[in-house]
Structure formats: C-alpha cells, structure tokens
C-alpha cells in the first residue's frame, strides 16, 4: 500500500517529470493524496495535496519542480485522515530532511511524544513523520559529527513495525537513503540515474535492470552508485534484467487496465502453463511427503487457493487439507510442524497477512511452496519452492489475469500429483497436459470474445441494483465467491456468495422481484440441485443470471445466461466460468460511473495487517 518513487540523476533532467510519470504507474497502490519533494541548489522544494496524481498535478504543476534528486509518494491512508498535512513527503522541523514511507511504525506515538518533549513540532498526524524528526534529532545530538548514513541507521534501530523508507537531506544533495522491512522496495539501475520504488513498473520505462532490496537491508543511491549493507556488512548487489516490457504496464488503447488485463488472460495462461516441469515435480514431491497441507492466501488469491483445495481433496483422499484466510492464521497455528506443507498464493508476493503466517510456520519447520506473480518478492524468497504465474504486471486493483493464472498453475500441479501418486498413467498424463496447454488459451479467448457484449448488456440491467447473490455448490463455490468479490470491490454493489443449498436457511429472506441472483451451474453433479435452487429463487421473483454449459433446463429458467462451451477438462471450470463474471463486474462499475482500476479504499498490495 502506498507507492514510493525516488530518483537521483547526474543528467541535466529535472527528476520531477520522471517522478510524476512513475507515480502514475504506482497509483494502483493508493490514491488518497500525492506529493513530491526535490532538492534544487541545496534547497528543498515540496508540493503535495489530496487527490489523484492527475488532479494534483494540474492544480500544483508537480512536474515543474526543479532539481536532479527527488522523492514522490502516492498514499493509501493508515494513520491520519486524508488531508494535505498527512500527504507525504514529510519533513523535520528544519525542512531539510524529507522522507516518504510505506508501512506502519508501531511505536510512533511513544516516539512522537518523546520528540515533542524535546521540542519537535509535528505538522501531520502520520506515523511516518517521526522518521524525519528522529533523523534530525540524531544529527543534532551528535552535533552533525555523525555521517548521514550512520544517523539513518540509528533511526532504524528506534522504529518498530514495517517500512519501506526513502529519505533525502539537503546537506547531501545527490544521495537517497533507503531501508526496507516487510514493505517492498526495488532499485532500478541506469548508468547516470538510480531509482528506488515500491514496484518495478514505476521505472520500467527508464530501465529494466533491477535490484530487489531484501528485508533488513539499508542502501544509498547516488547517480553513479548503489551501496547496500545488512547488519553492518556490505552486500554485493545482484541486478537482474526484467523481461516485462514498458508497454505491458500501459493501457495500450484500452480504457482501463482491468479490461486490458481481462483480455490478456489467454496469453497469461499460455505463459503460465509453459512452466518448468522440474519445479512442478519438486512441489508435487513436497505435497506427497506432507502429512497435512494448508492453502494460505487472501482475497482473490484465497479463492484460487480454494480451487486448489478442492482439486487436491479429490486426489489426496483422506490427507488432511485446510483452506486458511491468511489473516486468520493464528486459529490454525496448532497444526504447524515439520510435517506440514503450506501452499501460499499471492499475486504481489508481499501481502503482509500471508507473510505473518509464513514466518512462524517456517520457524516451526513447515515447508512452503508458493504461487506468486512478482518475481523475487518476499513470499517466494521465504519459500522452499516458488512457482511463478507468468501473467506479467497487473495494474488494475481487481485481480483478473493473475487469478486465472494461479488457478491454472494449481491445476497443473494437481495433475502432476495425480500422476505421481499413480492415479493417472503416463500416456494419459501427457495427453491431458497437452490439452491443458493448448485448450486453455483457446477456450479463454473464445469465451471472452463471445461474452463481452453480453456482459456489457447485462451490466445495464443490474447497474441500479443494491444487492446481488452468487450461488454455486461444492467445488464451484470459489467461482461464486470470486464473482461476488469482483462485483463488490469495483461496482460497490453489495454482493454475497454462498452455497446454493444454504439460501433457504436465511439469505432468501431478502430476495424480492428483480433481485439479481447469479447461478454457477456447469454440467456436473451440481446441475440438478442448482436447478431446484433456481426454481426457489424464481418463485420469489429473482432476476436469474446463469453461467452454464448449454444446459437448456437452466437456460430456460434464467432471465439471462452466459452460455459457455462444454468444458472437457473439469479443472478448467474455475477459469472459464469466472471470465463472464469479471466482465460483468467491469462493465457494471463503468456504467455506474466508477473507475474500476482504482476502487475506493483498496490498494493493490496490502502490506498492513
Ligand atoms: O497480492 P495478493 O494476491 O496476496 O493480494 C491478495 C488480495 O489483497 C487481493 O487478491 C485482493 O483481494 C484484490 N483486490 C482482489 O481483486
């Protein structure tokens, strides 16, 4: 949450223009307020305000600030209201030390009180501002006889919590100071310019050479050099060249990233399924060795984990499997030991709730296999085996292509286990993998093309509704849950998903004429029962929308149907059946006048508990 960018360059260019462009790429991480500070001829210049980057830039001309070093921030509020004062950057009392921060300083009240007793004046209610004052205090105490880096290190020993920090000081006007603990920070390297950002797309336009700062590392950037240290020892930076293109982080003619990302699913799935078999085999071994398996994730990734849970349940019979929402990890902590395997699923690889589960679990000897999209992020670095979804950067806050890629990768893993356990012959396995690899992108493309107009049309029907139900049964529940989450998070229509059989135990009470009920009704064992549940809803006047595979009984009983091709590989259903629901959510949000890329109160990467 919150987007950070810092740039120092020896070229003549003013960095404010680059910082503004980079902040636009980070806006998905927060958009409550925005600010930039530069150092120009030894003096700090700073502009910040409430609103999106475009609006604030128009009002204040952020990109006209002068200077070849600067930091910028787009905020997702945690401590303190959404106001100009609370917008980053923050400064010390002298205005010479400037800081931006992502994360939470847990002991900030204590620190703030002590600093205030020592005469410091605070301008904001944020936890972040204490960092600038602590730095000022350190330098003051040592009467400036302390190097900037040592003062910065002393500050870090005083703060508790999570952070990605970038700091500049007018007294050292070409250096950026960085530190990371549980909040992401990556460094971009170009010969005459160095970047630090919360995420790679921020500087992808300028460089593909990336160094991922690890937890506990402290760094300084000057235009010519990157210096990193950890626990007092120098760390040799290991830059990697990222294959993502700058275009992949742009809208490329689509009105929103979300729509672009929905359309990118065929290629994201093709790339993801083209995975390294050796890694899948290693993960399969871990699954077979484990005595119990926990699927751990949040939000949309949790729904992908649920599909894994149901798939592995079918294959692994009585082996105990658990599906755990990561923020609820403590409830399951008694299950963790060296015989436990955790399958952690995360798009960003940085979700703090997931990390907060993995950290104690690993200490207790559990094995960790992760399914992640962002390479080298915290979760894969904490895992024994990392499987990557190759969906490319996802900018829309609502996960789409990364979700189907997670489901595909888990399906691929499930097939491997089914083979390794002896439930599938080698020939059968080879054929099904071939089918999976070729059919998945094809069928996905077909469904998107055939249903986009229908989704748009249907959106105009439900756009004025306040509620919607998504019903399914058994292993189709993750589709209903994900469909409801998509609609709720971007269109703000209250949407709930529950097993269809449960509706008569309470939820049906609020169904009235025209109440939208979305039925996930594929051609499987659930079809007959879904039919009865449809009748119950119809009898109360509900507006029935079905997602079906040409089942005429359900189509006849529906007011509107997404009719999908018959799915020959059942493992694919959580992919095929979610596609119309992603598009329905998208078009409903747009028709209600909301920006689906930036849902209110949400951020793409959630690094707070
Ligand atoms: O980066 P992660 O996959 O760990 O993120 C988990 C959730 O925060 C995320 O899926 C969230 O629910 C999205 N807004 C869903 O669209």
PDB file of C-alpha atoms and ligand atoms in Angstrom, residues 298-301 345-351 354 379 397-399 406 482 485-486 489 602-606, ligand 1:
ATOM      1  CA  UNK A 298      -6.116 -13.557   0.975  1.00  0.00           C
ATOM      2  CA  UNK A 299      -8.874 -12.158  -1.227  1.00  0.00           C
ATOM      3  CA  UNK A 300      -8.843 -13.310  -4.818  1.00  0.00           C
ATOM      4  CA  UNK A 301      -5.722 -15.395  -4.224  1.00  0.00           C
ATOM      5  CA  UNK A 345      -0.758 -17.999  -3.022  1.00  0.00           C
ATOM      6  CA  UNK A 346      -0.212 -14.309  -3.730  1.00  0.00           C
ATOM      7  CA  UNK A 347      -0.125 -12.091  -6.786  1.00  0.00           C
ATOM      8  CA  UNK A 348       2.140  -9.462  -5.267  1.00  0.00           C
ATOM      9  CA  UNK A 349       4.242 -11.800  -3.156  1.00  0.00           C
ATOM     10  CA  UNK A 350       4.201  -9.064  -0.497  1.00  0.00           C
ATOM     11  CA  UNK A 351       0.867  -9.464   1.315  1.00  0.00           C
ATOM     12  CA  UNK A 354       0.456 -14.106   4.290  1.00  0.00           C
ATOM     13  CA  UNK A 379       6.904 -14.624  -0.265  1.00  0.00           C
ATOM     14  CA  UNK A 397      -6.537  -3.316  -8.294  1.00  0.00           C
ATOM     15  CA  UNK A 398      -9.093  -6.027  -9.051  1.00  0.00           C
ATOM     16  CA  UNK A 399      -7.121  -9.185  -9.824  1.00  0.00           C
ATOM     17  CA  UNK A 406      -2.984 -19.018 -10.217  1.00  0.00           C
ATOM     18  CA  UNK A 482     -14.698 -14.608  -6.743  1.00  0.00           C
ATOM     19  CA  UNK A 485     -15.802 -10.151  -4.748  1.00  0.00           C
ATOM     20  CA  UNK A 486     -15.205  -8.699  -8.222  1.00  0.00           C
ATOM     21  CA  UNK A 489     -14.975  -4.325  -4.941  1.00  0.00           C
ATOM     22  CA  UNK A 602      -8.484  -0.502  -1.727  1.00  0.00           C
ATOM     23  CA  UNK A 603      -4.846  -0.877  -2.710  1.00  0.00           C
ATOM     24  CA  UNK A 604      -3.168  -3.428  -4.918  1.00  0.00           C
ATOM     25  CA  UNK A 605      -0.526  -4.597  -2.490  1.00  0.00           C
ATOM     26  CA  UNK A 606      -1.642  -4.882   1.103  1.00  0.00           C
TER      27      UNK A 606
HETATM   28  O1  LIG B   1      -1.163  -9.830  -3.770  1.00  0.00           O
HETATM   29  P1  LIG B   1      -2.122 -10.854  -3.209  1.00  0.00           P
HETATM   30  O2  LIG B   1      -2.623 -11.790  -4.226  1.00  0.00           O
HETATM   31  O3  LIG B   1      -1.585 -11.542  -1.993  1.00  0.00           O
HETATM   32  O4  LIG B   1      -3.364  -9.985  -2.718  1.00  0.00           O
HETATM   33  C1  LIG B   1      -4.425 -10.578  -2.037  1.00  0.00           C
HETATM   34  C2  LIG B   1      -5.634  -9.683  -2.016  1.00  0.00           C
HETATM   35  O5  LIG B   1      -5.332  -8.461  -1.402  1.00  0.00           O
HETATM   36  C3  LIG B   1      -6.169  -9.408  -3.419  1.00  0.00           C
HETATM   37  O6  LIG B   1      -6.458 -10.591  -4.091  1.00  0.00           O
HETATM   38  C4  LIG B   1      -7.443  -8.547  -3.348  1.00  0.00           C
HETATM   39  O7  LIG B   1      -8.490  -9.283  -2.798  1.00  0.00           O
HETATM   40  C5  LIG B   1      -7.806  -7.989  -4.724  1.00  0.00           C
HETATM   41  N1  LIG B   1      -8.369  -6.694  -4.566  1.00  0.00           N
HETATM   42  C6  LIG B   1      -8.771  -8.829  -5.463  1.00  0.00           C
HETATM   43  O8  LIG B   1      -9.213  -8.305  -6.644  1.00  0.00           O
END
